[in-house]
PDB file of C-alpha atoms in Angstrom:
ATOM      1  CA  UNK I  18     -24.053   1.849 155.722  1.00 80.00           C
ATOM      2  CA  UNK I  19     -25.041   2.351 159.354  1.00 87.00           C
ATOM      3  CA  UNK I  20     -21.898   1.481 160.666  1.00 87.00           C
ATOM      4  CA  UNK I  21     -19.884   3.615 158.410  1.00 90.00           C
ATOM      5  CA  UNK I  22     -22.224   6.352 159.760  1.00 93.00           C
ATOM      6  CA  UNK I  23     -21.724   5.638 163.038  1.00 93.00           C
ATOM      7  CA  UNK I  24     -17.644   5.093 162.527  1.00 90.00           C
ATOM      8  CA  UNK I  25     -17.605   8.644 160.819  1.00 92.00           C
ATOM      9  CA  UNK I  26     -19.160  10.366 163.292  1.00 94.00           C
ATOM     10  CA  UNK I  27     -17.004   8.666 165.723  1.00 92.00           C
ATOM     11  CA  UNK I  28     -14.427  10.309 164.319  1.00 90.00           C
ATOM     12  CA  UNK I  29     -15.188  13.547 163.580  1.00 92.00           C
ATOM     13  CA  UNK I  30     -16.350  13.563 167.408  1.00 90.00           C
ATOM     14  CA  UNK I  31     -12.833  12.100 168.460  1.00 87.00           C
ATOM     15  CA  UNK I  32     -10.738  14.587 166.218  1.00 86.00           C
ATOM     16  CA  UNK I  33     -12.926  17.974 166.780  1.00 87.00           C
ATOM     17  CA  UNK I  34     -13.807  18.260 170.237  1.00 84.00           C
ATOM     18  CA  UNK I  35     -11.320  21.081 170.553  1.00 79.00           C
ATOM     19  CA  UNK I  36     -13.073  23.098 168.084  1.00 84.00           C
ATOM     20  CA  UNK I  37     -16.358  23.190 170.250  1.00 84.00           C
ATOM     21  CA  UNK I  38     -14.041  25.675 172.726  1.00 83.00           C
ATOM     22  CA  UNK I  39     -12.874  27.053 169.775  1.00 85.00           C
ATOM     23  CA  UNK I  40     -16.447  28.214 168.294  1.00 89.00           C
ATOM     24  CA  UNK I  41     -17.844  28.887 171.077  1.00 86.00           C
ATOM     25  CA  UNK I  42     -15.099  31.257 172.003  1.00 84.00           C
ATOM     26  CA  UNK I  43     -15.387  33.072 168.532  1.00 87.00           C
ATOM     27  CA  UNK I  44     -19.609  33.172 168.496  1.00 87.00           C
ATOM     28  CA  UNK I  45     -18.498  34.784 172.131  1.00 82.00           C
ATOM     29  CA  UNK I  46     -16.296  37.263 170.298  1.00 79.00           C
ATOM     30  CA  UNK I  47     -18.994  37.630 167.372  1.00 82.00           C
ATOM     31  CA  UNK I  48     -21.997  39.202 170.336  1.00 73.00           C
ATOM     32  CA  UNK I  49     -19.199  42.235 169.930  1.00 71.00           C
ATOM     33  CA  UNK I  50     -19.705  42.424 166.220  1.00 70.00           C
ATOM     34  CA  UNK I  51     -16.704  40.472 164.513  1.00 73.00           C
ATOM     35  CA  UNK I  52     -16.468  37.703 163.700  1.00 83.00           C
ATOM     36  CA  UNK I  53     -20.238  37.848 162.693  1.00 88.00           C
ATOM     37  CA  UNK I  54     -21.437  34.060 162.437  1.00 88.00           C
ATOM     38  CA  UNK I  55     -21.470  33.719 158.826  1.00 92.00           C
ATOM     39  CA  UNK I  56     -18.035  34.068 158.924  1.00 92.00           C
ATOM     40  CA  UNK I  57     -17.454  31.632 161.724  1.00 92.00           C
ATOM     41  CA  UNK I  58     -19.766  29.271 159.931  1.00 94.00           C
ATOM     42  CA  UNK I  59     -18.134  29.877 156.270  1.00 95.00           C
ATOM     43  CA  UNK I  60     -14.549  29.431 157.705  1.00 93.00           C
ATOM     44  CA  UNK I  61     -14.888  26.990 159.584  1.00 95.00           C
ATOM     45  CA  UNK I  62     -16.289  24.807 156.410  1.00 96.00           C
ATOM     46  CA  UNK I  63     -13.844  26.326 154.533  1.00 95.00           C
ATOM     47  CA  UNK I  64     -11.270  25.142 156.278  1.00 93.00           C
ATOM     48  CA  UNK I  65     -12.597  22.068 157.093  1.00 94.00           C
ATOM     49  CA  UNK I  66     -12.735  20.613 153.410  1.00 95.00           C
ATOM     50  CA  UNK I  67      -9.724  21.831 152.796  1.00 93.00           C
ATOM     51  CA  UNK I  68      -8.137  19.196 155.812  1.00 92.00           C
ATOM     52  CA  UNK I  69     -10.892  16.540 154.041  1.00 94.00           C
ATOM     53  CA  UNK I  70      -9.372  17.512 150.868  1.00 92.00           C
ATOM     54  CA  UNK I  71      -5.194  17.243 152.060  1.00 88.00           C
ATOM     55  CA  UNK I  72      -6.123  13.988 153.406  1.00 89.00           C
ATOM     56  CA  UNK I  73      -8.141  12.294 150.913  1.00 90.00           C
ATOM     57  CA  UNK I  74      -5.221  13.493 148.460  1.00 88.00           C
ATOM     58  CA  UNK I  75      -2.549  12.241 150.839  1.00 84.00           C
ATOM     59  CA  UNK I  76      -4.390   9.067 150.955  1.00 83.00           C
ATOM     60  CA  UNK I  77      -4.320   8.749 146.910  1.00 83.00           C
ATOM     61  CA  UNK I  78      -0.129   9.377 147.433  1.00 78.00           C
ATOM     62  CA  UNK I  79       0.123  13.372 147.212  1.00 65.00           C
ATOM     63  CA  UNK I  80       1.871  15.148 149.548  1.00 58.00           C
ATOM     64  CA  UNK I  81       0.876  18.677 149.287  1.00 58.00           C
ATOM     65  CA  UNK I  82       2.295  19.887 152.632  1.00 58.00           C
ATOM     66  CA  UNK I  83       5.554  18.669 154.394  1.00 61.00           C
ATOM     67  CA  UNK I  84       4.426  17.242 157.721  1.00 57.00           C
ATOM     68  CA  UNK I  85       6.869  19.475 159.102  1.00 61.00           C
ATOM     69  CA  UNK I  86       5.876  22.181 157.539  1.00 64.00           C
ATOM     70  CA  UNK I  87       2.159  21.517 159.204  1.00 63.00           C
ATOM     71  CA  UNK I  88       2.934  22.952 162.925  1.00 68.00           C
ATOM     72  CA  UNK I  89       4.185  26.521 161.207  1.00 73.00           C
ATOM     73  CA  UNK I  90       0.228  27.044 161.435  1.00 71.00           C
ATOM     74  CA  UNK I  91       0.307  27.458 164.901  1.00 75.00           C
ATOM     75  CA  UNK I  92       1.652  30.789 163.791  1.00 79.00           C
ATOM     76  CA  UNK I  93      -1.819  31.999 162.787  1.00 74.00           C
ATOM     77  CA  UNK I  94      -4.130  31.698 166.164  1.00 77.00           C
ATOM     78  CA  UNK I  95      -0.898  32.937 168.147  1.00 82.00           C
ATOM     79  CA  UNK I  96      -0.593  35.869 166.166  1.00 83.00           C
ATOM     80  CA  UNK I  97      -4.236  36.331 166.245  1.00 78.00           C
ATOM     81  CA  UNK I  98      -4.820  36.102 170.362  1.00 79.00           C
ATOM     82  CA  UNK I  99      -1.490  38.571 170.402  1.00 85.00           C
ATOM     83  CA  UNK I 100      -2.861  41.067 168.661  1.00 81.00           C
ATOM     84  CA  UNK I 101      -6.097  40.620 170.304  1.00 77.00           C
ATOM     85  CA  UNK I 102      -4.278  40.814 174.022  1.00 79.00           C
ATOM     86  CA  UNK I 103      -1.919  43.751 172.858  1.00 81.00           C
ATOM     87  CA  UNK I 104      -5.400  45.394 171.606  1.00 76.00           C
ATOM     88  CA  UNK I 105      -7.043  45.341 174.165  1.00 73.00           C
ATOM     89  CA  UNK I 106      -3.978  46.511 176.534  1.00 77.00           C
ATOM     90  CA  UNK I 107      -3.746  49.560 174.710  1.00 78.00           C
ATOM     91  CA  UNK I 108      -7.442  50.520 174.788  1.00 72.00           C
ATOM     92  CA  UNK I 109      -8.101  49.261 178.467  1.00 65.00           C
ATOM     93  CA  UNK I 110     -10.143  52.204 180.516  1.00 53.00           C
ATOM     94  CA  UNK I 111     -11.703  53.210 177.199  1.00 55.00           C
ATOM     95  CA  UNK I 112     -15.477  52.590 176.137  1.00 48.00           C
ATOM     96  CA  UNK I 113     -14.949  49.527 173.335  1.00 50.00           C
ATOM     97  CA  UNK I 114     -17.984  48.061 171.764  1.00 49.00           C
ATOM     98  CA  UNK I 115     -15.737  46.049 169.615  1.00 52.00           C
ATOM     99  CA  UNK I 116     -14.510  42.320 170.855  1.00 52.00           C
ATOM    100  CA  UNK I 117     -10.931  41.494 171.582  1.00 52.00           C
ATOM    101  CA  UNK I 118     -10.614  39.474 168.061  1.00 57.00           C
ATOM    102  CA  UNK I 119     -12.162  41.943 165.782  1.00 54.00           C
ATOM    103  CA  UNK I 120      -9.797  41.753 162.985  1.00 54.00           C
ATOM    104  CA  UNK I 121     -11.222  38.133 162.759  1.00 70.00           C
ATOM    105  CA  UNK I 122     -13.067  37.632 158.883  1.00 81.00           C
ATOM    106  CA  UNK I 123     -14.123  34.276 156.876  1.00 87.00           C
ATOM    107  CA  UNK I 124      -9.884  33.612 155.745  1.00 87.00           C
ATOM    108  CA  UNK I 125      -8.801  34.018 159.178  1.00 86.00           C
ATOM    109  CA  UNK I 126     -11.831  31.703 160.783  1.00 89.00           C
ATOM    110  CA  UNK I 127     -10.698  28.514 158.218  1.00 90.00           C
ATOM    111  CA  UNK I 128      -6.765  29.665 158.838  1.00 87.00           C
ATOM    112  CA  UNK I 129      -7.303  29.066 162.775  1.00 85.00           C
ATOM    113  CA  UNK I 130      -9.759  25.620 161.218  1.00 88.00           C
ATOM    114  CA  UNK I 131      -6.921  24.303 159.613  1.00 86.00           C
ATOM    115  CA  UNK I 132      -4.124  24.765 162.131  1.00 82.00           C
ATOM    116  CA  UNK I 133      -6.534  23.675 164.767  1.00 81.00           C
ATOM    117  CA  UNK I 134      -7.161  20.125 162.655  1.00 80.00           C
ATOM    118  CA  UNK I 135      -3.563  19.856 161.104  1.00 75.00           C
ATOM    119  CA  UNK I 136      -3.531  16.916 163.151  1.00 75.00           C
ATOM    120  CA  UNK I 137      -6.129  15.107 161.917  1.00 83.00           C
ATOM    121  CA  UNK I 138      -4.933  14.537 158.268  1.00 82.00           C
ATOM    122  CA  UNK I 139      -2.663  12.202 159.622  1.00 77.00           C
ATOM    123  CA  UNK I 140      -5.738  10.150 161.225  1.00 83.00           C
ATOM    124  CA  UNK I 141      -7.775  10.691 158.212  1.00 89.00           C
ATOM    125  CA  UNK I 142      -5.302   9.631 155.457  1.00 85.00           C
ATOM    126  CA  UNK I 143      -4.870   6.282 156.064  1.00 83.00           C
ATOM    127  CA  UNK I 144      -8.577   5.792 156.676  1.00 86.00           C
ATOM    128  CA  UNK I 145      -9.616   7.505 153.665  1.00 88.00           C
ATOM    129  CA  UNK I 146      -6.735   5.319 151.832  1.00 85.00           C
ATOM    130  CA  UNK I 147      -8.315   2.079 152.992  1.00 83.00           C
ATOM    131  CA  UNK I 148     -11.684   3.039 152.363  1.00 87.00           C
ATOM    132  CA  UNK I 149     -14.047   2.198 149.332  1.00 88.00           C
ATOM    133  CA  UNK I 150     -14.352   5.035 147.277  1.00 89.00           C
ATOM    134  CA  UNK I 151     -18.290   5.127 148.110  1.00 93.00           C
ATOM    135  CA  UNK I 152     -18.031   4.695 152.294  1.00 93.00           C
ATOM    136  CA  UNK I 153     -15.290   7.946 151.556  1.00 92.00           C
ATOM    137  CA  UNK I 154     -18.098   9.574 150.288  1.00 94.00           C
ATOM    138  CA  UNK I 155     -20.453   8.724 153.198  1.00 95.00           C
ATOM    139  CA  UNK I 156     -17.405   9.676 155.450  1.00 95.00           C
ATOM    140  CA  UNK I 157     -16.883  13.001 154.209  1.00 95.00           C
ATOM    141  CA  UNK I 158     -20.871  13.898 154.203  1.00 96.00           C
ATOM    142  CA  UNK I 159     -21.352  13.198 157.529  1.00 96.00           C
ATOM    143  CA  UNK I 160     -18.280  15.116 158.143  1.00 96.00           C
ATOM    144  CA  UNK I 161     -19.735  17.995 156.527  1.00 96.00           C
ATOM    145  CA  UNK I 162     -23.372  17.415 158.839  1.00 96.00           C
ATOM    146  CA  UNK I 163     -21.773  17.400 161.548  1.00 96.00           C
ATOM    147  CA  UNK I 164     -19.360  20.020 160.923  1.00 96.00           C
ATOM    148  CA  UNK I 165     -22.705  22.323 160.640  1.00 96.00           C
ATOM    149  CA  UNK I 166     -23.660  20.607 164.226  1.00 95.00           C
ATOM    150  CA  UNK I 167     -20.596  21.471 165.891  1.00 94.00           C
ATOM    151  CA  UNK I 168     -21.214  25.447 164.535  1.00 94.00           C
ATOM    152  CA  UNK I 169     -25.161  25.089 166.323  1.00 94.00           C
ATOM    153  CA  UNK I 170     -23.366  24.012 169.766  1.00 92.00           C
ATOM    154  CA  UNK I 171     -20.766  26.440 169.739  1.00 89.00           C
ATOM    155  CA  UNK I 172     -23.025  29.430 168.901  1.00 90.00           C
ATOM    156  CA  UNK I 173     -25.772  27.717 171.385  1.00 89.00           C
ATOM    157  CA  UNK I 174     -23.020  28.128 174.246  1.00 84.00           C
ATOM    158  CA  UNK I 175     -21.636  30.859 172.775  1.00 79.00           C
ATOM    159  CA  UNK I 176     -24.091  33.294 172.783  1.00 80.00           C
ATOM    160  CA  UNK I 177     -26.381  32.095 175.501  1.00 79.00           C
ATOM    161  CA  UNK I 178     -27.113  35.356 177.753  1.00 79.00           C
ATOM    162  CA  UNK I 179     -25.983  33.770 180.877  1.00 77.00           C
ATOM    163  CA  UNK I 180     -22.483  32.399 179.317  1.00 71.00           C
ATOM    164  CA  UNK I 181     -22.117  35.756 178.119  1.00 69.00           C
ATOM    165  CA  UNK I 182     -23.403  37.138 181.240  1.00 71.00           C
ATOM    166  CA  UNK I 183     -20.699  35.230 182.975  1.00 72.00           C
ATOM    167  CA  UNK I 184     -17.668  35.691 180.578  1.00 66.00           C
ATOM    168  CA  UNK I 185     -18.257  39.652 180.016  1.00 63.00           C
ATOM    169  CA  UNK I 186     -15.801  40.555 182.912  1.00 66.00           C
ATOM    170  CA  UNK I 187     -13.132  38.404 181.269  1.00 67.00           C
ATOM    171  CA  UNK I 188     -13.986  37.840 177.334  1.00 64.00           C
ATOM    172  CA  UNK I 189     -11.316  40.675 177.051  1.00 68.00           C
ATOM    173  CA  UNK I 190      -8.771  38.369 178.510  1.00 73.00           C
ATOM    174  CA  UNK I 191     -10.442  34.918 177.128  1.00 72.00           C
ATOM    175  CA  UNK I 192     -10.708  35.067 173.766  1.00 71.00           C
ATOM    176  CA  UNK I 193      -6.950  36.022 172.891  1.00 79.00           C
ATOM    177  CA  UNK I 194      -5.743  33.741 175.310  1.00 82.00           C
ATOM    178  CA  UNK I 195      -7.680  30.756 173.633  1.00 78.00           C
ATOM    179  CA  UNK I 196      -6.132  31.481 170.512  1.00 77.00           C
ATOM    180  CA  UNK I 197      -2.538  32.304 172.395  1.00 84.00           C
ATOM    181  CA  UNK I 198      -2.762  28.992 174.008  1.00 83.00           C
ATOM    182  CA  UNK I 199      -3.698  26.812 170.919  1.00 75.00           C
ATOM    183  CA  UNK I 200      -1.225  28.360 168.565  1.00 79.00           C
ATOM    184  CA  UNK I 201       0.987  27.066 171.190  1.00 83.00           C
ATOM    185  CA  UNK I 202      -0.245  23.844 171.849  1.00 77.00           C
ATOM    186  CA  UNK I 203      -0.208  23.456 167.971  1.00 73.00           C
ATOM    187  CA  UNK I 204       3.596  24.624 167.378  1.00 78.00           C
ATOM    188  CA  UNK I 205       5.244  22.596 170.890  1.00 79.00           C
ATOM    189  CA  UNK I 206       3.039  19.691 169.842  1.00 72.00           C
ATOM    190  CA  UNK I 207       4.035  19.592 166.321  1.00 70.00           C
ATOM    191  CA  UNK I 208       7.342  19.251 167.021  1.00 74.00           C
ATOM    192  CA  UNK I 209       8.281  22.762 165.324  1.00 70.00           C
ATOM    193  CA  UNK I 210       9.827  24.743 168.457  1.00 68.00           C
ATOM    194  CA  UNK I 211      11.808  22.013 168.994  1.00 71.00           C
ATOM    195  CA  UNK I 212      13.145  21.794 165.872  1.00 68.00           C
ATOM    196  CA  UNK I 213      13.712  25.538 165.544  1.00 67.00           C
ATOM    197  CA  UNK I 214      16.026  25.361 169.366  1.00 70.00           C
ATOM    198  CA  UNK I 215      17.708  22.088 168.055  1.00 68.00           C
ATOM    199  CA  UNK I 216      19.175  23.329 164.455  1.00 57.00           C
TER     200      UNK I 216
END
């Protein structure tokens, strides 16, 4: 039981360590107002047992999504720092109490979740389809703890007055960039860009 423990928090450590920057970039964001952290908290378990969920499905021989289909998420966190950039163009020089990523809510916290962890259905599913059906269970709680561990470091660093303190000048320019940059990462990773230039 102990090593299962151990092996499942490997993992989740090994396959989320991009969504620490990730939350604490959107608890950053939330000291405007929006996201407020129930919604950062909410999606991001939303959307994280719904990558459980694909995977443990894949691993019982449904395909739900098309692998290729997978990078098109990148769409979402692009689309997201764009607006956020173009936002704040357009109201630079005037008072804004609001953050960059405003428009951010629950859906659009576990959209970013999943495109951000697309990836790791394709570690999880053949783990999950070599694994007891009791040690998945084990698996996927621990997931879920630490899931709720990674929210508590990301709002610790998030919203600690001297991070913020230090990021103020620039949060304008951070946060959509963040999102810019992974929605990129996620669609010239994925293979999708290439695929578009190539057909």
């Amino acid at each position: 039981m102990l090593g299962i423990i151990a092996a499942a928090a490997a993992m989740f450590a090994a396959t989320n360590i991009d969504d620490i920057v990730v939350l604490t970039v959107l608890f950053l964001a939330s000291s405007k107002g929006r996201p407020r952290p129930w919604e950062i908290v909410g999606g991001q378990y939303l959307g994280f047992i719904t990558l459980v969920g694909v995977s443990v499905l894949a691993a019982l021989g449904l395909t739900l999504v098309p692998d290729e289909w997978v990078g098109w998420l990148g769409l979402l966190p692009l689309g997201i720092g764009v607006f956020g950039l173009i936002r704040f163009l357009r109201r630079r020089g005037e008072e804004e109490e609001e953050g960059a990523i405003s428009a951010v809510g629950l859906l659009s916290v576990a959209g970013i979740t999943i495109a951000n962890g697309a990836d790791n259905i394709a570690i999880y599913t053949p783990i999950f389809r070599t694994m007891a059906p009791q040690d998945t269970v084990v698996t996927i709680i621990v997931f879920l703890i630490l899931v709720a561990v990674w929210c508590a470091l990301g709002r610790v660093v998030g919203t600690h007055p001297k991070v913020i303190e230090t990021l103020e000048k620039i949060e304008h320019w951070l946060v959509p960039a963040v999102f810019i940059g992974l929605g990129l990462f996620i669609l010239i990773s994925s293979g999708v860009l290439t695929r578009m230039f190539s057909a």
